[in-house]
Short mmCIF file of C-alpha atoms and ligand atoms in Angstrom, two decimals:
data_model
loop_
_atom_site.label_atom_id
_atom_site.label_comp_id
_atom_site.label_asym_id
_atom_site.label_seq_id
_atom_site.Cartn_x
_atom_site.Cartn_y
_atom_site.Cartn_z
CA UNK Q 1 0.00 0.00 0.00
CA UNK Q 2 1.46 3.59 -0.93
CA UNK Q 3 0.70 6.03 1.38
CA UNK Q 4 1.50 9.94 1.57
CA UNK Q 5 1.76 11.82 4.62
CA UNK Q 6 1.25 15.21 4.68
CA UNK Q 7 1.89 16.72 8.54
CA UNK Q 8 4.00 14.71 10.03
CA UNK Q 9 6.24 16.91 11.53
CA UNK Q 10 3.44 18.39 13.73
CA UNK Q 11 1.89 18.09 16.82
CA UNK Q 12 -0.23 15.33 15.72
CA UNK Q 13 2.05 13.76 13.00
CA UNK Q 14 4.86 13.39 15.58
CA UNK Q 15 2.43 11.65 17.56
CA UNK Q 16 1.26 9.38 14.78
CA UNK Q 17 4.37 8.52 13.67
CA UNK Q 18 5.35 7.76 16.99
CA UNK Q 19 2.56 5.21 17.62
CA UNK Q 20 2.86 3.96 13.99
CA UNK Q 21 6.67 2.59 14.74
CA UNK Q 22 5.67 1.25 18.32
CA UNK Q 23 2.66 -0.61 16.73
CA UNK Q 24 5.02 -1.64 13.67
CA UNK Q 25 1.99 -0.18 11.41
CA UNK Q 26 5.06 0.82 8.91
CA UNK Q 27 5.92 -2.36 7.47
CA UNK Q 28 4.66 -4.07 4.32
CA UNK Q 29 4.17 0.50 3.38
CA UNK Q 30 5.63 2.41 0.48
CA UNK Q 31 5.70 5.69 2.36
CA UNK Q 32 6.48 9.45 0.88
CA UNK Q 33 6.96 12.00 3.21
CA UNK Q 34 5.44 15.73 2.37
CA UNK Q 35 5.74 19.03 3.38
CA UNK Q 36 4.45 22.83 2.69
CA UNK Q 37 7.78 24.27 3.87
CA UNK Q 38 10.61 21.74 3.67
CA UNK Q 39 10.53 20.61 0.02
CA UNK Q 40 13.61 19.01 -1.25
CA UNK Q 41 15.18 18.33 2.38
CA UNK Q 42 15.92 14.89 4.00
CA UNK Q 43 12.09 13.46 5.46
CA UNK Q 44 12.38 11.22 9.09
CA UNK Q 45 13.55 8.37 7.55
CA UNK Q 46 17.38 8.75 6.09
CA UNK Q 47 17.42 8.69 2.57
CA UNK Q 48 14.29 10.07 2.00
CA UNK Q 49 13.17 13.22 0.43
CA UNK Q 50 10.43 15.47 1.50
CA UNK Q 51 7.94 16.37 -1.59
CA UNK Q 52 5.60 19.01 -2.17
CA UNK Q 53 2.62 18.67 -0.24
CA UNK Q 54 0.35 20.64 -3.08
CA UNK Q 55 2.05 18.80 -5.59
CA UNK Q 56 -1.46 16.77 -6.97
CA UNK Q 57 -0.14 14.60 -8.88
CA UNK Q 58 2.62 12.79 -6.64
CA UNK Q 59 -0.79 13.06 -4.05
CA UNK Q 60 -2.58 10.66 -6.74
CA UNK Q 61 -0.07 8.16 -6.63
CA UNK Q 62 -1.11 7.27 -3.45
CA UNK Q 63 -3.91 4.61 -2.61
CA UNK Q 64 -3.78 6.37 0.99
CA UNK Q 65 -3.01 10.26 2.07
CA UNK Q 66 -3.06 10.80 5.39
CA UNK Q 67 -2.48 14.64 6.43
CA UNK Q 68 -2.06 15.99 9.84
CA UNK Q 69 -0.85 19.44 8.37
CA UNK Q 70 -4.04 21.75 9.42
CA UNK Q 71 -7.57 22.89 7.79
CA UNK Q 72 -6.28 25.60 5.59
CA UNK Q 73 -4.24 22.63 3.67
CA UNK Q 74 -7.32 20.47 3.55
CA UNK Q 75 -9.00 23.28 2.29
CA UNK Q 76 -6.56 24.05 -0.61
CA UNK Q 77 -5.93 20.51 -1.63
CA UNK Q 78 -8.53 18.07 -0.83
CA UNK Q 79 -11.10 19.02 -3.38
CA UNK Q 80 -8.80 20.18 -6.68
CA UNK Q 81 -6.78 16.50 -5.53
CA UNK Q 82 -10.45 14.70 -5.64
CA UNK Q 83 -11.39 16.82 -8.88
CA UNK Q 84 -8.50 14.79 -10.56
CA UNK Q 85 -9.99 11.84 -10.81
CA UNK Q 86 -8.43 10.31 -7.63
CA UNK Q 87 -10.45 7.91 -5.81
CA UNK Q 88 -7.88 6.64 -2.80
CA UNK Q 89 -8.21 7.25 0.73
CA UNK Q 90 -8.00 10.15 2.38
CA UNK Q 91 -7.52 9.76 5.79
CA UNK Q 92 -7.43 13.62 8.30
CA UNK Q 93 -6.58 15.19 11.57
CA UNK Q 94 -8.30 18.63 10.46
CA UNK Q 95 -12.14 19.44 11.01
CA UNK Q 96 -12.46 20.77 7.77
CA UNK Q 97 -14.44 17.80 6.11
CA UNK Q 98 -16.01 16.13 9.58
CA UNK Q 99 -19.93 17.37 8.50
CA UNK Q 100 -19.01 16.70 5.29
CA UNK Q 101 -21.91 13.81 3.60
CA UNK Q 102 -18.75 12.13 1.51
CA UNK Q 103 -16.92 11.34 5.15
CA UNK Q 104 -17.08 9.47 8.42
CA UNK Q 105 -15.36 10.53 11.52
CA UNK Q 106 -12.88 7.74 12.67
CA UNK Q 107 -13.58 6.66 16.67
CA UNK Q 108 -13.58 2.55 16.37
CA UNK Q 109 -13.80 1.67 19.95
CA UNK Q 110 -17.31 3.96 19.87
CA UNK Q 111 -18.56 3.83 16.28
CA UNK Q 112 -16.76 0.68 14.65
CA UNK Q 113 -20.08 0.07 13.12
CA UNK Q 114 -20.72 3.41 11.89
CA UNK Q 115 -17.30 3.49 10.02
CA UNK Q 116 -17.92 -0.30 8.18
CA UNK Q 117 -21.27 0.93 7.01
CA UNK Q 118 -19.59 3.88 5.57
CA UNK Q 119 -16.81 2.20 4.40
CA UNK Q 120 -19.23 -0.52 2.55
CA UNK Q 121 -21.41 2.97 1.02
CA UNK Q 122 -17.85 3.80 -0.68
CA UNK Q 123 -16.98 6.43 1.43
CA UNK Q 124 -13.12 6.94 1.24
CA UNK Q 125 -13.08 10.23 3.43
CA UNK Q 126 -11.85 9.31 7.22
CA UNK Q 127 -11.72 11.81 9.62
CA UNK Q 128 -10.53 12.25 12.86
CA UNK Q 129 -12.96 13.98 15.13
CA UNK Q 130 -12.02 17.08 17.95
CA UNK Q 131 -9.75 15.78 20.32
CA UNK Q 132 -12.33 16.76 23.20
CA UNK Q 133 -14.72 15.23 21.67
CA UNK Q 134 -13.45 12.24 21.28
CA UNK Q 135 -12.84 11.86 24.55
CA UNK Q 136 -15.80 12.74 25.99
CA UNK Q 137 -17.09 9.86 24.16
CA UNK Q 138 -14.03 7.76 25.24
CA UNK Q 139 -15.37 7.92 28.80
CA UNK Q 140 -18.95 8.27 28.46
CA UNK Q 141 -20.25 7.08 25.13
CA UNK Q 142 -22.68 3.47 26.19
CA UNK Q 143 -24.65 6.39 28.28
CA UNK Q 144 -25.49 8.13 25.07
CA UNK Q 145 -25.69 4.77 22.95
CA UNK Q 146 -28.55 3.46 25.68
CA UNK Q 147 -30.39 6.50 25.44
CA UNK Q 148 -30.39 7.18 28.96
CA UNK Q 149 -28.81 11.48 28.69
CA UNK Q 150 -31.03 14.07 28.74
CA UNK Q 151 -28.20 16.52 28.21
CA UNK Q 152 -24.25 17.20 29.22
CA UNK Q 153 -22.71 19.61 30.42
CA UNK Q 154 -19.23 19.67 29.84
CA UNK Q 155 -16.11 21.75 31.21
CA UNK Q 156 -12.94 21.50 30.06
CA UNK Q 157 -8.99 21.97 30.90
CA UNK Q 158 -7.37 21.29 27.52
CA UNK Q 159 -3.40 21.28 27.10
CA UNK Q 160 -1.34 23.51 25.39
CA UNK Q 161 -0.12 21.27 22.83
CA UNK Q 162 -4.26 21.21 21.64
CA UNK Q 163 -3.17 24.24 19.82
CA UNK Q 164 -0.10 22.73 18.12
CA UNK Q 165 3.84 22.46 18.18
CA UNK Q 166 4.35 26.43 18.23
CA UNK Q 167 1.79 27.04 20.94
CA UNK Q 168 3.89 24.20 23.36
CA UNK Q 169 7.26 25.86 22.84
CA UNK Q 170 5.49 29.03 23.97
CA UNK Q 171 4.14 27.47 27.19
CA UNK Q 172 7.44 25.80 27.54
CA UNK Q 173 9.22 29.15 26.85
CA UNK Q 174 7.31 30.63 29.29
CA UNK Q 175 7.26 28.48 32.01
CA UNK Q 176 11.13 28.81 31.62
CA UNK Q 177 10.96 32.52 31.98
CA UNK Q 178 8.55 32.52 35.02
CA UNK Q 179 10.83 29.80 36.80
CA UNK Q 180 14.19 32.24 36.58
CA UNK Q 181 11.84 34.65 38.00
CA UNK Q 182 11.52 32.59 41.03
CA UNK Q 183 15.56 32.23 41.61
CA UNK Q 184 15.66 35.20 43.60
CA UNK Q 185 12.38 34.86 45.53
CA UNK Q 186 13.61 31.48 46.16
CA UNK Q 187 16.81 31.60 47.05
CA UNK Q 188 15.69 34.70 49.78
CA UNK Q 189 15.83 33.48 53.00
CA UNK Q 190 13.45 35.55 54.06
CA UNK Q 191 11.36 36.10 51.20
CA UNK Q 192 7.15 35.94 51.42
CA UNK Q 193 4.91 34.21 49.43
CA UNK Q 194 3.97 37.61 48.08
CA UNK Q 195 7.34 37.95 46.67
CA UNK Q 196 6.19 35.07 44.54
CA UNK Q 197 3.18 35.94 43.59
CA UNK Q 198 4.46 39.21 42.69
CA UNK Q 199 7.07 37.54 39.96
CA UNK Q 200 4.47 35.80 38.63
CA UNK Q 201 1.94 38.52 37.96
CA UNK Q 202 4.41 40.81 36.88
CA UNK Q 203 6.13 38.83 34.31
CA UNK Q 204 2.61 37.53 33.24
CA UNK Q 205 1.19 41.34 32.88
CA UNK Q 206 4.16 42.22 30.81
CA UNK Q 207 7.13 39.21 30.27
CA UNK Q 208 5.95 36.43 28.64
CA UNK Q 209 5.93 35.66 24.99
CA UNK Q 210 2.50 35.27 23.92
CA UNK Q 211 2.06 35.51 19.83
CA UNK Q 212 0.74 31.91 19.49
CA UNK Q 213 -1.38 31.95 23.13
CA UNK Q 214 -1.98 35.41 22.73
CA UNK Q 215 -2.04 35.49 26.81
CA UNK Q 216 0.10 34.13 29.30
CA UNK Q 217 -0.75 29.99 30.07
CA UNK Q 218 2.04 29.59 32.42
CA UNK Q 219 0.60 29.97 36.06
CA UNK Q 220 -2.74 30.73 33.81
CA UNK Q 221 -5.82 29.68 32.23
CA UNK Q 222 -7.78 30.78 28.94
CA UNK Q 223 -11.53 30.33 28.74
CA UNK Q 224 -11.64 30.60 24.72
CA UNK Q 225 -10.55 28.33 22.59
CA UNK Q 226 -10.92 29.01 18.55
CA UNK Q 227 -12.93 31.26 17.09
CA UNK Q 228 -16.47 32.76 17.91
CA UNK Q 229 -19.86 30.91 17.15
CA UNK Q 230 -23.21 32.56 16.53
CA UNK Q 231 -25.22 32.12 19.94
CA UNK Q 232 -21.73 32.77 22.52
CA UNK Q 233 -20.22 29.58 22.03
CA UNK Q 234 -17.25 29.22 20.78
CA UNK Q 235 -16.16 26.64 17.83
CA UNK Q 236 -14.67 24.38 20.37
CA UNK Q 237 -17.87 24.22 22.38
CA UNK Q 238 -19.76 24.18 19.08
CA UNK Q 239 -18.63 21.02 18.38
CA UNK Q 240 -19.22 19.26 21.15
CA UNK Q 241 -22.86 18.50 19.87
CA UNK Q 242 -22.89 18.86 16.59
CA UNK Q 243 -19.42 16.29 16.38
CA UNK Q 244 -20.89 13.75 19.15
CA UNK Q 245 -24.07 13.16 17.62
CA UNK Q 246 -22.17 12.82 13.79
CA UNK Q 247 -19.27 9.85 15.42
CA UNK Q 248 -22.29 8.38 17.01
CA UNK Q 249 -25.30 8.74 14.67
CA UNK Q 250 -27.45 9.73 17.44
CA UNK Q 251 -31.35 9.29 16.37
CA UNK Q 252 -32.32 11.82 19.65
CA UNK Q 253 -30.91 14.82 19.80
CA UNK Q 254 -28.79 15.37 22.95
CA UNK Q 255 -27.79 18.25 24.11
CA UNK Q 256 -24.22 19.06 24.48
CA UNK Q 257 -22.43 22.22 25.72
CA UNK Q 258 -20.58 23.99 28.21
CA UNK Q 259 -17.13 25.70 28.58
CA UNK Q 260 -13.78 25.44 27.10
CA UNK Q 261 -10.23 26.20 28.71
CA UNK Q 262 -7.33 26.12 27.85
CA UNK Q 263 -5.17 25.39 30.90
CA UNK Q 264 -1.23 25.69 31.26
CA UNK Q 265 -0.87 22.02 30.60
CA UNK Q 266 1.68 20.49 28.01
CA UNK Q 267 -0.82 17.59 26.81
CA UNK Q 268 -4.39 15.58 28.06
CA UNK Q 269 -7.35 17.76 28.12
CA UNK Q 270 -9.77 16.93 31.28
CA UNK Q 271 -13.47 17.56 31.67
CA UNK Q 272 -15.50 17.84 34.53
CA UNK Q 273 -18.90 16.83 33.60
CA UNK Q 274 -22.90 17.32 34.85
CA UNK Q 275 -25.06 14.58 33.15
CA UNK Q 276 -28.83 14.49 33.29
CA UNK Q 277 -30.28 11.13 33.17
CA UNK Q 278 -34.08 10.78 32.12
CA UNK Q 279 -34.43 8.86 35.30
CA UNK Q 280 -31.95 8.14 38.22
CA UNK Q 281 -29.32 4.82 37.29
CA UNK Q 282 -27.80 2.69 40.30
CA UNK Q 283 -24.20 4.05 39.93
CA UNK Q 284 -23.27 1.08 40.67
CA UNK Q 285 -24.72 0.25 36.94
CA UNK Q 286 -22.92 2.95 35.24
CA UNK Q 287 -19.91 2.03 36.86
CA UNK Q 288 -19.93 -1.05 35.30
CA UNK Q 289 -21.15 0.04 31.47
CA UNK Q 290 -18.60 3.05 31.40
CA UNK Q 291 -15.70 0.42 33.00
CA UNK Q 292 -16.55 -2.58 30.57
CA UNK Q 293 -17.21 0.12 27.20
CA UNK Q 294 -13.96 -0.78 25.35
CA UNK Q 295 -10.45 -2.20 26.47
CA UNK Q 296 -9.16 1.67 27.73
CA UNK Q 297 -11.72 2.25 29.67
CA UNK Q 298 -10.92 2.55 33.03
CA UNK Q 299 -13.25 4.08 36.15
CA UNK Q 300 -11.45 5.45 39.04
CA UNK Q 301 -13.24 5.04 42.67
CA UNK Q 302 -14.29 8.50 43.89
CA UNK Q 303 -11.11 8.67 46.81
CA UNK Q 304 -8.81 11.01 47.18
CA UNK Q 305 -6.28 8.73 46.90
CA UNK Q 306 -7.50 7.05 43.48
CA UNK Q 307 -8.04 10.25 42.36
CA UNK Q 308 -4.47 11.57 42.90
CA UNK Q 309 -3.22 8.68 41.64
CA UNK Q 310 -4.65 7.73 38.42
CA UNK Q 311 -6.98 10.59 37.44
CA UNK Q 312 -5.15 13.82 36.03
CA UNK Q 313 -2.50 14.51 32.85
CA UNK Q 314 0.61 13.37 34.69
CA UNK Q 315 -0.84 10.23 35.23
CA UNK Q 316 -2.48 9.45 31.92
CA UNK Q 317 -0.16 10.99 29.23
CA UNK Q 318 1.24 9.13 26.71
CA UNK Q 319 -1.02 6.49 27.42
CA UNK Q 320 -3.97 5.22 25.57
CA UNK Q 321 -6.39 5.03 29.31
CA UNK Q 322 -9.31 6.96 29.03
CA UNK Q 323 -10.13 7.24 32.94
CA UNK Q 324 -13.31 8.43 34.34
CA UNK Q 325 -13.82 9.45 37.74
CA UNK Q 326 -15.72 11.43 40.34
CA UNK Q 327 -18.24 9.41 39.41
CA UNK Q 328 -21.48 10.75 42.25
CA UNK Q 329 -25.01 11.62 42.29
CA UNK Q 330 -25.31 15.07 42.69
CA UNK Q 331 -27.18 17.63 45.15
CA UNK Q 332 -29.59 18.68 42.62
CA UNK Q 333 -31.29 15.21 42.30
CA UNK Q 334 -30.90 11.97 42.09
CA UNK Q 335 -30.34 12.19 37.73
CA UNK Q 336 -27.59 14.26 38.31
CA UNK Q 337 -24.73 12.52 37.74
CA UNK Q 338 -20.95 14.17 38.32
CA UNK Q 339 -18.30 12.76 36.44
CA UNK Q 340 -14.51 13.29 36.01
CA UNK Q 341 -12.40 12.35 32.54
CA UNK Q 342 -8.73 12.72 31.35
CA UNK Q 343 -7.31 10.89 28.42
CA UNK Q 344 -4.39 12.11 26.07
CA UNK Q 345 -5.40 14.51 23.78
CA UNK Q 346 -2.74 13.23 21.20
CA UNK Q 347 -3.49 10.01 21.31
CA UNK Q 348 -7.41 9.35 20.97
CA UNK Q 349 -7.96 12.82 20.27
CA UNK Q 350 -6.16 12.97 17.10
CA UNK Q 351 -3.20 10.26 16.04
CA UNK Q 352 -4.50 6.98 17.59
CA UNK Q 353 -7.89 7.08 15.53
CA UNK Q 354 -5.97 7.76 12.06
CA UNK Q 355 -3.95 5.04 12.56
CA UNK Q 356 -6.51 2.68 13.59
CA UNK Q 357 -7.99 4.02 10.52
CA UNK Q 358 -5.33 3.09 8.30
CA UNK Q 359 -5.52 -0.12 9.70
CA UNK Q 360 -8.82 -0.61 9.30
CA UNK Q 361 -8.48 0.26 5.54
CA UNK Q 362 -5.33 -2.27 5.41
CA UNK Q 363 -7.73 -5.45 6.84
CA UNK Q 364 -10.38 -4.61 4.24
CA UNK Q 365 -7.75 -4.23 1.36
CA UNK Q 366 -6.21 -7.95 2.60
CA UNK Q 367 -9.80 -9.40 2.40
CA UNK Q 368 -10.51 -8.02 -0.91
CA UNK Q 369 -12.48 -5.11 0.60
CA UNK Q 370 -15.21 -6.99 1.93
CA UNK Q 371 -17.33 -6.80 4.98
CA UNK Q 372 -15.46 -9.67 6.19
CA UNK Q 373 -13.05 -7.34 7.91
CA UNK Q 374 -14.79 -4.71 9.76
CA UNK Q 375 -13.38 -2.05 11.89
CA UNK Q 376 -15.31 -3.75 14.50
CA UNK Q 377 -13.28 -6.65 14.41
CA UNK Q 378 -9.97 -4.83 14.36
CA UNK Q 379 -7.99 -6.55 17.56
CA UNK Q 380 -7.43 -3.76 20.23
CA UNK Q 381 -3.72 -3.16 20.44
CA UNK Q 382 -2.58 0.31 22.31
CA UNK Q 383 0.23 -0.36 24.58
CA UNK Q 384 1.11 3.18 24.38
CA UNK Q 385 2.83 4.01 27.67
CA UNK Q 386 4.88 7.41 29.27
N1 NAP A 401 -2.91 19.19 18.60
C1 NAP A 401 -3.97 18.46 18.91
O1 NAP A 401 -4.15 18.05 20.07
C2 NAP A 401 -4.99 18.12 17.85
C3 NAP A 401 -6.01 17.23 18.16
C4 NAP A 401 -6.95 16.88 17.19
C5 NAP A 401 -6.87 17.43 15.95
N2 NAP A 401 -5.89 18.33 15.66
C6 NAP A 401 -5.82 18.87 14.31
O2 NAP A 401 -4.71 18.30 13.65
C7 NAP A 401 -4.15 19.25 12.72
C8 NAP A 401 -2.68 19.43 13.01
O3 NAP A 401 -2.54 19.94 14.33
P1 NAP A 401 -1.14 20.01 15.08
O4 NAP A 401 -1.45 20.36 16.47
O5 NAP A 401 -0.33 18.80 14.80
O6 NAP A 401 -0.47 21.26 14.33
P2 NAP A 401 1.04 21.77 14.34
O7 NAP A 401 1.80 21.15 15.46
O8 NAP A 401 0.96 23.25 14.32
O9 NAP A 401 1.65 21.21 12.97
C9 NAP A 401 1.11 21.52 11.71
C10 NAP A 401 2.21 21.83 10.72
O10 NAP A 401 2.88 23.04 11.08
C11 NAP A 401 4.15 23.07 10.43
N3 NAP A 401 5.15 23.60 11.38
C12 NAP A 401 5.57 24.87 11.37
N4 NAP A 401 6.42 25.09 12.37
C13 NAP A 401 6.58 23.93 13.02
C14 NAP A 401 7.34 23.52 14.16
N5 NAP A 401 8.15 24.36 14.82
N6 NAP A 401 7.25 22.23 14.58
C15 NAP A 401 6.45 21.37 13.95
N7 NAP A 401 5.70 21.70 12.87
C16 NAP A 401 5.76 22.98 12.41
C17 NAP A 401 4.45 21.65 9.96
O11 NAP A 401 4.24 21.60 8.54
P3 NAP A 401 5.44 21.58 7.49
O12 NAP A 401 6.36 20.48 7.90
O13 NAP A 401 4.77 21.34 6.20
O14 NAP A 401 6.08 22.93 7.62
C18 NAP A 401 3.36 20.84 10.64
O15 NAP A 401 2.99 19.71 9.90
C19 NAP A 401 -4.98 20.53 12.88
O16 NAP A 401 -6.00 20.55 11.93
C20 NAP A 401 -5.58 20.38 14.28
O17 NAP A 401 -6.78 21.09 14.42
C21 NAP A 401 -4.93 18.68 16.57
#
């Protein structure tokens, strides 16, 4: 199978790659490495050259293009590339096509058979869906498949490198800064606390690079994430319906919303959630549906020291775990349900599904493209660990 990938320098395409080599997805490939800024120069593998990412016709040699790049380069390329006459796969990281009719949005472990029917329509458009998103569904999808939601309310604390490679550096960049602020604070016998707090703020209101945050994130959080929707929301929290209900195929419209922040986090976004059940469910019972949904699944007993343990970014990046915790019934009534969920952003929010993707695609093409290999079959594998 030839397969281009556009991207995978990135955030996301380091990622993929990454899980690609540990799952050994890269053998029995003819790969070609592209780029919109590197063409000509040596790709990630020695030896090989990096082509022109907008150059359509090397695309179209490809039965598979997978691109991690960004929606402004599935914007320029996807449709003149289709408008060729090229009918392979086109696997993405970018929301640009997810509402699109011609595509499904890739999450096996929660809509294997949503993907094989699409796949067996003809649809060769994959697409990952937002990394919250995905998530969310991770953790709390077989309440939505059993119909038992009235609504969700989610709120998140998503990690800097949600935003990409550049925006990381600039946390990292200024977490560095803020830290040689504290030398002298620090070493000060008798400093105060103020002293610290008065580093902070200062070189927060003043000395911290910020063109890719635009604010500080060290020491900091942002409640807006993309750009503005009609209504308030903004596109991050606009897709938290609109994107659940398309990976899942809901028949009932369930409502979905609430408020996203970015927090000073390198990667995993979090989400504390408020879910209204029609009626009140033993917890006892959703313990055991969200804890038996899928192989990563993984609910964490509402203690402090479970909690503090296994339920926050330190503990769960770089691993595929999707754990949910907090799990109570609430003051307001007994369908109240609070829930906490981390899981790496980078991971199930945005390589892991493209590359379960491609494998998906890879057990059709070895059974002749029949329905004898669907994605729901596809043997869990995810031994991704820090
Ligand atoms: N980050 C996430 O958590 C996440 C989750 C889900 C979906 N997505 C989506 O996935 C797509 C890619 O996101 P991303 O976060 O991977 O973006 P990114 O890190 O900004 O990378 C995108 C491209 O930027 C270029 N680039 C420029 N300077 C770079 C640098 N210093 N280091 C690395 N790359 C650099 C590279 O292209 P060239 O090599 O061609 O220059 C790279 O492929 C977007 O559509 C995003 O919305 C992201």
């Amino acid at each position: 199978m030839r397969v281009g990938l556009v991207g995978w320098r990135g955030m996301v395409g380091s990622v993929l790659r990454e899980r690609m080599q540990e799952e050994g997805d890269f053998e029995g490939l003819e790969v070609t490495y592209f780029t919109t800024s590197q063409v000509g120069e040596e790709g990630p593998v020695p030896g090989t050259e990096l082509h022109d990412a907008h150059d359509l016709e090397r695309l179209a040699r490809h039965d598979v293009v997978i691109t991690c790049q960004g929606g402004d380069y599935t914007e320029a390329v996807y449709r003149p590339l289709r408008e060729t006459g090229w009918d392979g796969y086109w696997i993405d990281a970018a929301s640009t096509l997810r509402l699109d009719p011609d595509a499904v949005v890739v999450l096996d472990p929660v809509n294997a058979e949503v993907i094989d029917a699409a796949l067996e329509r003809g649809v060769r458009t994959l697409v990952g869906g937002n990394c919250t998103v995905s998530l969310l569904l991770m953790a709390v999808a077989p309440l939505l498949r059993r119909g038992w939601v009235e609504w969700i309310s989610t709120m998140t604390y998503q990690a800097a490198s949600g935003a990409g490679a550049a925006a990381m550096r600039e946390l990292a960049e200024q977490i560095r800064r803020l830290g040689a602020g504290f030398e002298a604070p620090l070493s000060a016998a008798d400093a105060s606390p103020l002293d610290l707090d008065a580093v902070t703020a200062k070189l927060q209101r003043g000395g911290l690079p910020c063109d890719e945050l635009g604010a500080p994130l060290a020491g900091n959080l942002l409640p807006w994430i993309d750009r503005a929707m009609p209504g308030g929301q903004t596109r991050e929290e606009w897709k938290a319906q609109v994107e659940c209900h398309r990976i899942l195929d809901l028949e009932r419209p369930v409502p979905i919303d609430g408020v996203c922040v970015r927090v000073g986090t390198m990667r995993c976004h979090a989400q504390a959630l408020t879910i209204k059940l029609h009626e009140a469910v033993e917890l006892e019972e959703i313990e055991a549906v969200l804890g038996s949904a899928h192989p990563w699944a993984e609910v964490v007993p509402n203690t402090r020291e479970a909690t503090l343990e296994r339920l926050h970014p330190a503990a769960v990046t770089g691993t595929l775990q999707v754990p949910v915790g907090r799990l109570r019934t609430m003051l307001q009534g007994s369908e109240y349900l609070a829930a906490y969920t981390v899981g790496d952003q980078l991971l199930w929010g945005a390589a892991e599904p493209l590359r379960r993707a491609l494998a998906i695609l890879r057990r059709r093409a070895g059974a002749g493209g029949s329905a004898a290999s669907p994605a729901a079959e596809l043997a869990p594998s995810g031994s991704a660990a820090p």
